[in-house]
PDB file of C-alpha atoms and ligand atoms in Angstrom:
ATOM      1  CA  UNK T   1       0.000   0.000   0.000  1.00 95.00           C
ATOM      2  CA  UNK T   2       1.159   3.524  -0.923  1.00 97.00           C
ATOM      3  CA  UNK T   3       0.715   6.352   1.279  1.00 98.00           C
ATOM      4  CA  UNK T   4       1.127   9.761   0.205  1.00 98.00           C
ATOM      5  CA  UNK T   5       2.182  12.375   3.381  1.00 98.00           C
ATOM      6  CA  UNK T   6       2.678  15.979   2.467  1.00 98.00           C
ATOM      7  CA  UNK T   7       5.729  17.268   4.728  1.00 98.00           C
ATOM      8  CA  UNK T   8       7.295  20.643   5.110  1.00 98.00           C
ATOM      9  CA  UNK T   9      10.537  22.342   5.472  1.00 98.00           C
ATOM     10  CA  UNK T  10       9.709  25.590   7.462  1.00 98.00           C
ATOM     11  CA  UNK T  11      12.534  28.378   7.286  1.00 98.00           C
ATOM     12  CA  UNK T  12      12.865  31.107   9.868  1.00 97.00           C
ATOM     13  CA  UNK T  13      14.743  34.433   8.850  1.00 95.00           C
ATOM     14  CA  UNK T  14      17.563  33.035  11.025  1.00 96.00           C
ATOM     15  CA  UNK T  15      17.659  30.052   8.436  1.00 96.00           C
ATOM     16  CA  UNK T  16      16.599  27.776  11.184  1.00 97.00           C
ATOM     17  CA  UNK T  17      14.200  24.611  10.318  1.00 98.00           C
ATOM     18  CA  UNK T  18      11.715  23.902  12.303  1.00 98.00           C
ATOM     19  CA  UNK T  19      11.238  19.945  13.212  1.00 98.00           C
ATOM     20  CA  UNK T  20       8.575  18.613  15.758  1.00 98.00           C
ATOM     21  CA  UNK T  21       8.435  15.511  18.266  1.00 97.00           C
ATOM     22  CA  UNK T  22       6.177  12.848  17.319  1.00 92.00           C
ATOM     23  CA  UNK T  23       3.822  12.148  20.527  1.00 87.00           C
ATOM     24  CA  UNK T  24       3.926   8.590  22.831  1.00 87.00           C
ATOM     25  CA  UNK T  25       1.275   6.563  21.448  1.00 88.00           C
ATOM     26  CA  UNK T  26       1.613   6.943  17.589  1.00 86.00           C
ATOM     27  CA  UNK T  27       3.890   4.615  15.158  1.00 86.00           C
ATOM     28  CA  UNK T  28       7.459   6.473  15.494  1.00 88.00           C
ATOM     29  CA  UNK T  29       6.759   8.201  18.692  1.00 91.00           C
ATOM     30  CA  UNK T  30       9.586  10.263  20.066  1.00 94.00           C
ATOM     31  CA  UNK T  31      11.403  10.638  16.805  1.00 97.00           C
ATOM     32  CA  UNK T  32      11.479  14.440  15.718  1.00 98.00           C
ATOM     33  CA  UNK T  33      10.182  14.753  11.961  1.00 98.00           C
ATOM     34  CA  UNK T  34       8.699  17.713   9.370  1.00 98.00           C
ATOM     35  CA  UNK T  35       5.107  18.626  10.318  1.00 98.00           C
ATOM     36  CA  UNK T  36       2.724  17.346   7.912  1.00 98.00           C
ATOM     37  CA  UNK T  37       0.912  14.671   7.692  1.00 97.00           C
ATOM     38  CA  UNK T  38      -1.143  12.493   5.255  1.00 98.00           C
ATOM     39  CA  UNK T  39      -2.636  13.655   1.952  1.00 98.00           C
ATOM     40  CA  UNK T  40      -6.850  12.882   2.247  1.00 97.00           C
ATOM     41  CA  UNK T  41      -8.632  11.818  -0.819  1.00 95.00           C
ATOM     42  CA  UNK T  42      -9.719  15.011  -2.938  1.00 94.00           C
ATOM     43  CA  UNK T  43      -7.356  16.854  -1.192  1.00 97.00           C
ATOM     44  CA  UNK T  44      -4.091  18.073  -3.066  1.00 98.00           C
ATOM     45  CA  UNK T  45      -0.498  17.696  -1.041  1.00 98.00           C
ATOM     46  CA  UNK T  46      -0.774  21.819  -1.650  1.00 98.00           C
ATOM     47  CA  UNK T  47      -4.104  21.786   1.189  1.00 98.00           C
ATOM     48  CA  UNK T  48      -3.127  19.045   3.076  1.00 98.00           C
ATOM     49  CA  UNK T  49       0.112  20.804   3.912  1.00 98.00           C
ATOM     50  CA  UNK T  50      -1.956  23.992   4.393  1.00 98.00           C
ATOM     51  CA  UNK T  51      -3.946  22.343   6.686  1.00 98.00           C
ATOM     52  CA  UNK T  52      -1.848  20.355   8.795  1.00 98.00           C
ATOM     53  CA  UNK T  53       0.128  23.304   9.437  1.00 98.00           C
ATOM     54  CA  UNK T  54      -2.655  24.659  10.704  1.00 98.00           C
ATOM     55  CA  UNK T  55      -4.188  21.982  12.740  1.00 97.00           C
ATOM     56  CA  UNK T  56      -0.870  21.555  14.227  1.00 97.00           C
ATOM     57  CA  UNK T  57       1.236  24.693  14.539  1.00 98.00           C
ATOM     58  CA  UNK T  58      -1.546  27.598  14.206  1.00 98.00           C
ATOM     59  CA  UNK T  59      -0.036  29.279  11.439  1.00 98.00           C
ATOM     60  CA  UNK T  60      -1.754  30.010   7.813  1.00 98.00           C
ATOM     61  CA  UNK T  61       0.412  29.316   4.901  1.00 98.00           C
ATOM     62  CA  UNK T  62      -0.720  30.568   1.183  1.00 98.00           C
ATOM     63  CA  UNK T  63      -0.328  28.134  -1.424  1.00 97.00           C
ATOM     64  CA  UNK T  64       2.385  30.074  -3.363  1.00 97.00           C
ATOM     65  CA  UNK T  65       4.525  30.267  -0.217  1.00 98.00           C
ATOM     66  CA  UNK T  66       5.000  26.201  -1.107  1.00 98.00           C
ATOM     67  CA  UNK T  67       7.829  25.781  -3.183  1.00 97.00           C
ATOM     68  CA  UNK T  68       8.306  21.718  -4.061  1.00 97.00           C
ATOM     69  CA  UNK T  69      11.918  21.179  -2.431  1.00 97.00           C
ATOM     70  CA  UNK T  70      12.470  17.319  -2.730  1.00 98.00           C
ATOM     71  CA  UNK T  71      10.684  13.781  -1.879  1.00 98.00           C
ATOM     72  CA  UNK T  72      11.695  10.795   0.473  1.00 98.00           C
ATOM     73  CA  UNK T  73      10.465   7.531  -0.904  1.00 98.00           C
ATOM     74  CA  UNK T  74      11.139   4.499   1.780  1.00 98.00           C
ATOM     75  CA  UNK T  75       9.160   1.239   2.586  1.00 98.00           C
ATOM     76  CA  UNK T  76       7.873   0.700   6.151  1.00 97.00           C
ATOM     77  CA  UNK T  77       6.660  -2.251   7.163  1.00 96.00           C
ATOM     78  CA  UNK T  78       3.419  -2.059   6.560  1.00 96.00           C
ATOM     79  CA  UNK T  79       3.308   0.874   3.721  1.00 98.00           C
ATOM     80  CA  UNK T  80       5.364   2.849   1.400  1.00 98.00           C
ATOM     81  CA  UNK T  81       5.940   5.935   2.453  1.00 98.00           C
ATOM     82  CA  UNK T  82       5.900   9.213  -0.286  1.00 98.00           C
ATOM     83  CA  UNK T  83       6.301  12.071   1.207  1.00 98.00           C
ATOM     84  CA  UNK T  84       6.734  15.119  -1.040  1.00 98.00           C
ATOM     85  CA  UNK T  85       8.794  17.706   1.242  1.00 98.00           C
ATOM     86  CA  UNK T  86       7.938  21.741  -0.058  1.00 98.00           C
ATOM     87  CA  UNK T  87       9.765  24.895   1.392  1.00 98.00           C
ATOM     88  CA  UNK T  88       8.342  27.541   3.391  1.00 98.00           C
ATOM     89  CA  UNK T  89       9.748  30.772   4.517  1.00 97.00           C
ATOM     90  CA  UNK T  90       6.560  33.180   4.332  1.00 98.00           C
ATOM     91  CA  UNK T  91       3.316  32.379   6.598  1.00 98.00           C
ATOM     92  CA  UNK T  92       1.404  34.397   8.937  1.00 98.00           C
ATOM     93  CA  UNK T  93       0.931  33.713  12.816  1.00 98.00           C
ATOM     94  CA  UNK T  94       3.426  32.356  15.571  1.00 97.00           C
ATOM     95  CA  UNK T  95       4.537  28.740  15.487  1.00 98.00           C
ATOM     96  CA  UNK T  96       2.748  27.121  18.466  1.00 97.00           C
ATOM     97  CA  UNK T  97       2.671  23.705  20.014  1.00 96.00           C
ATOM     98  CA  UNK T  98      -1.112  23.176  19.107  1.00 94.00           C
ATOM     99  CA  UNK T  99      -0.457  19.618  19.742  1.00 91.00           C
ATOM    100  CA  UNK T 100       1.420  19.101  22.792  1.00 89.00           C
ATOM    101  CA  UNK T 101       4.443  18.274  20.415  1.00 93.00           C
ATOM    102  CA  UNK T 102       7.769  19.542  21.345  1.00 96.00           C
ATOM    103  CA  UNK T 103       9.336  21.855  18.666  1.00 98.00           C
ATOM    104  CA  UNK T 104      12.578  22.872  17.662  1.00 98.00           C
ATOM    105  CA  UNK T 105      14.212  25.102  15.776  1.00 98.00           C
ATOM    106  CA  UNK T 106      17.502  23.643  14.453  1.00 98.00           C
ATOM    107  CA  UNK T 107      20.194  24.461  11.735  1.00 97.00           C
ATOM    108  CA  UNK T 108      20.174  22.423   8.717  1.00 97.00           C
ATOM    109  CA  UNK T 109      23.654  20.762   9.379  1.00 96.00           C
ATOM    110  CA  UNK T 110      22.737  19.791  12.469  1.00 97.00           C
ATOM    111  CA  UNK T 111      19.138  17.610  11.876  1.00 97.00           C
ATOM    112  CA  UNK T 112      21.840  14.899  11.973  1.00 97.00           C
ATOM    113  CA  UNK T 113      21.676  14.981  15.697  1.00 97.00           C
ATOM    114  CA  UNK T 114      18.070  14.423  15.944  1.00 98.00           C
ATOM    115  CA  UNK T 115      16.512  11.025  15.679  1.00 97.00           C
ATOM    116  CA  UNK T 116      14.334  10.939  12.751  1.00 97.00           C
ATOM    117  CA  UNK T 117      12.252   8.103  10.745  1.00 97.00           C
ATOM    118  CA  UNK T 118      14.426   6.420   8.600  1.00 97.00           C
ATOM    119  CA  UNK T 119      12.659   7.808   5.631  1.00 98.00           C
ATOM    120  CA  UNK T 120      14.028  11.558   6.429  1.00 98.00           C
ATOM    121  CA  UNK T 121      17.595   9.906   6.817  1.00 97.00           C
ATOM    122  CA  UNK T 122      18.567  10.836   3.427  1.00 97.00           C
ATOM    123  CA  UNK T 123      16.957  14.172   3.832  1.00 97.00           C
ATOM    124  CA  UNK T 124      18.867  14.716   6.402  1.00 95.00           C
ATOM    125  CA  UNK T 125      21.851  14.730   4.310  1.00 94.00           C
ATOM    126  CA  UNK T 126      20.873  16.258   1.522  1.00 96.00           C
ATOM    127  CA  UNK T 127      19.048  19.637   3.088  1.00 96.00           C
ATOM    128  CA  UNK T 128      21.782  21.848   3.886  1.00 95.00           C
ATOM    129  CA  UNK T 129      22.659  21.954   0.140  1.00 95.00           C
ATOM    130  CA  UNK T 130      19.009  22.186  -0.837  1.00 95.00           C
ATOM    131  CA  UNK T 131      18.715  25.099   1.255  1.00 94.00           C
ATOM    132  CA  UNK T 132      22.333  26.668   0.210  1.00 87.00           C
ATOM    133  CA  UNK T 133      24.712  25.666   2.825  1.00 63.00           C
ATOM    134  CA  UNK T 134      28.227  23.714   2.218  1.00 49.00           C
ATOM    135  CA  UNK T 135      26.786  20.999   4.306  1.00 42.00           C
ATOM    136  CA  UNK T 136      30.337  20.269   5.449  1.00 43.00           C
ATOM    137  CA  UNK T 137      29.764  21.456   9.114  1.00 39.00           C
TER     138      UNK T 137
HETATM  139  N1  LIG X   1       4.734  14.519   8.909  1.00 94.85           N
HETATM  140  C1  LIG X   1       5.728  13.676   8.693  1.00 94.85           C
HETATM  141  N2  LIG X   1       5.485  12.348   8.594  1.00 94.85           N
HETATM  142  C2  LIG X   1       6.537  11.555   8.396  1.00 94.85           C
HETATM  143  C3  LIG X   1       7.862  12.053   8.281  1.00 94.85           C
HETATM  144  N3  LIG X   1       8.698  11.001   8.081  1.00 94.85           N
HETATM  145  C4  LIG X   1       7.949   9.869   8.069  1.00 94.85           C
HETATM  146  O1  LIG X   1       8.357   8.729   7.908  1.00 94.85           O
HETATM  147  N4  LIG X   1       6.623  10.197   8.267  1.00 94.85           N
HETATM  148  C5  LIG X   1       5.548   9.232   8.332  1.00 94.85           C
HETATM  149  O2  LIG X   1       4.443   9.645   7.594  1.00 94.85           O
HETATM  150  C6  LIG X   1       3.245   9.360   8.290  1.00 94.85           C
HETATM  151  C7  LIG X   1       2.632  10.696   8.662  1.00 94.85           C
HETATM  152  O3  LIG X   1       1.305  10.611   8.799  1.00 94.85           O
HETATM  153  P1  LIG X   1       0.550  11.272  10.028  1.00 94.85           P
HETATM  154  O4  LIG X   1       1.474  11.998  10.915  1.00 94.85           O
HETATM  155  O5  LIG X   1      -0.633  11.955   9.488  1.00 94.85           O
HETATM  156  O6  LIG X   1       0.076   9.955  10.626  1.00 94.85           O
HETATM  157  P2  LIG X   1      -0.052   9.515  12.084  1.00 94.85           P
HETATM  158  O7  LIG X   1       0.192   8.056  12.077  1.00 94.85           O
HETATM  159  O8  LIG X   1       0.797  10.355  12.956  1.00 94.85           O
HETATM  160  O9  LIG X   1      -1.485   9.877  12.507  1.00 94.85           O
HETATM  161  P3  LIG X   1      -2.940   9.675  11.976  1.00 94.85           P
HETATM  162  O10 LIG X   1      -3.001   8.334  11.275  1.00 94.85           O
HETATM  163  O11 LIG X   1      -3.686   9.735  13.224  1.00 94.85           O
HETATM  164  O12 LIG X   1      -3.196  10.822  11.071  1.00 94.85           O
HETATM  165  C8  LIG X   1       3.598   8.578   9.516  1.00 94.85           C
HETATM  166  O13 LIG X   1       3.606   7.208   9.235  1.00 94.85           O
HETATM  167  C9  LIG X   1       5.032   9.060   9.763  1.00 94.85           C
HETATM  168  O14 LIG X   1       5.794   8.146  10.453  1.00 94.85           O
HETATM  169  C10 LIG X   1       8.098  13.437   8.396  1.00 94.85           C
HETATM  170  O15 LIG X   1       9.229  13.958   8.321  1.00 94.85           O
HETATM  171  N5  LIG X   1       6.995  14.212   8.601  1.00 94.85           N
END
């Protein structure tokens, strides 16, 4: 079975990316991943994106303010994850816990010193140069 999850890479002017905890009780819990979440029928990546950003960080995002950035592709055990990953630097609002979730605010380089789900391992990699950094510290 292929699932489709619409994730995003949220930029601060500080060029920090913003990653959040996933709750106890969920698949994955306590690993820190992109906020988004899955793609409903008749609902584009574009709006799910919009609206999980909503639901769980309280801040509105217009659709031009999602630039596609990359994709992770991995199988889980029971699914196959694809996750389209979009960039964000303009919304409107203050980031907020609406969740409970932890947040944090991290440079690029250093995502890989947060646990993650093995399907944002390569991302993990690959970001800093997505996002115009050497990647080499
Ligand atoms: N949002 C997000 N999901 C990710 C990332 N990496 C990754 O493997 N996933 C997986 O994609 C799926 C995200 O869907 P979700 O967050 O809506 O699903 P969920 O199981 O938490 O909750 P739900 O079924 O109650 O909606 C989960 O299986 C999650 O493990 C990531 O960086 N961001």
């Amino acid at each position: 079975m292929l699932i489709l999850v619409a994730a995003c890479v949220l930029v601060d002017d500080a060029g920090l990316v913003l990653i959040t905890k996933r709750p106890e009780g969920k698949p994955l819990a306590g690993l820190w991943e992109f906020p988004g979440g899955k793609v409903e029928a008749c609902e584009t990546p574009e709006h799910a994106l919009i609206r999980e950003l909503d639901e769980e960080l309280g801040i509105d995002v217009a659709a031009p303010a999602l630039t596609p950035l990359t994709f992770a592709s991995y199988t889980y055990p029971a699914f196959h994850l694809l996750m389209p990953v979009y960039l964000c630097r303009h919304w409107t609002g203050e980031v907020a816990a609406n969740e409970g979730q932890d947040l944090a605010w991290v440079r690029p380089e250093a995502l890989t010193a947060y646990a993650m789900p093995p399907a944002d391992e390569p991302l993990k990699q690959i970001l800093p140069g997505l996002l115009g950094l050497s990647g080499d510290f």
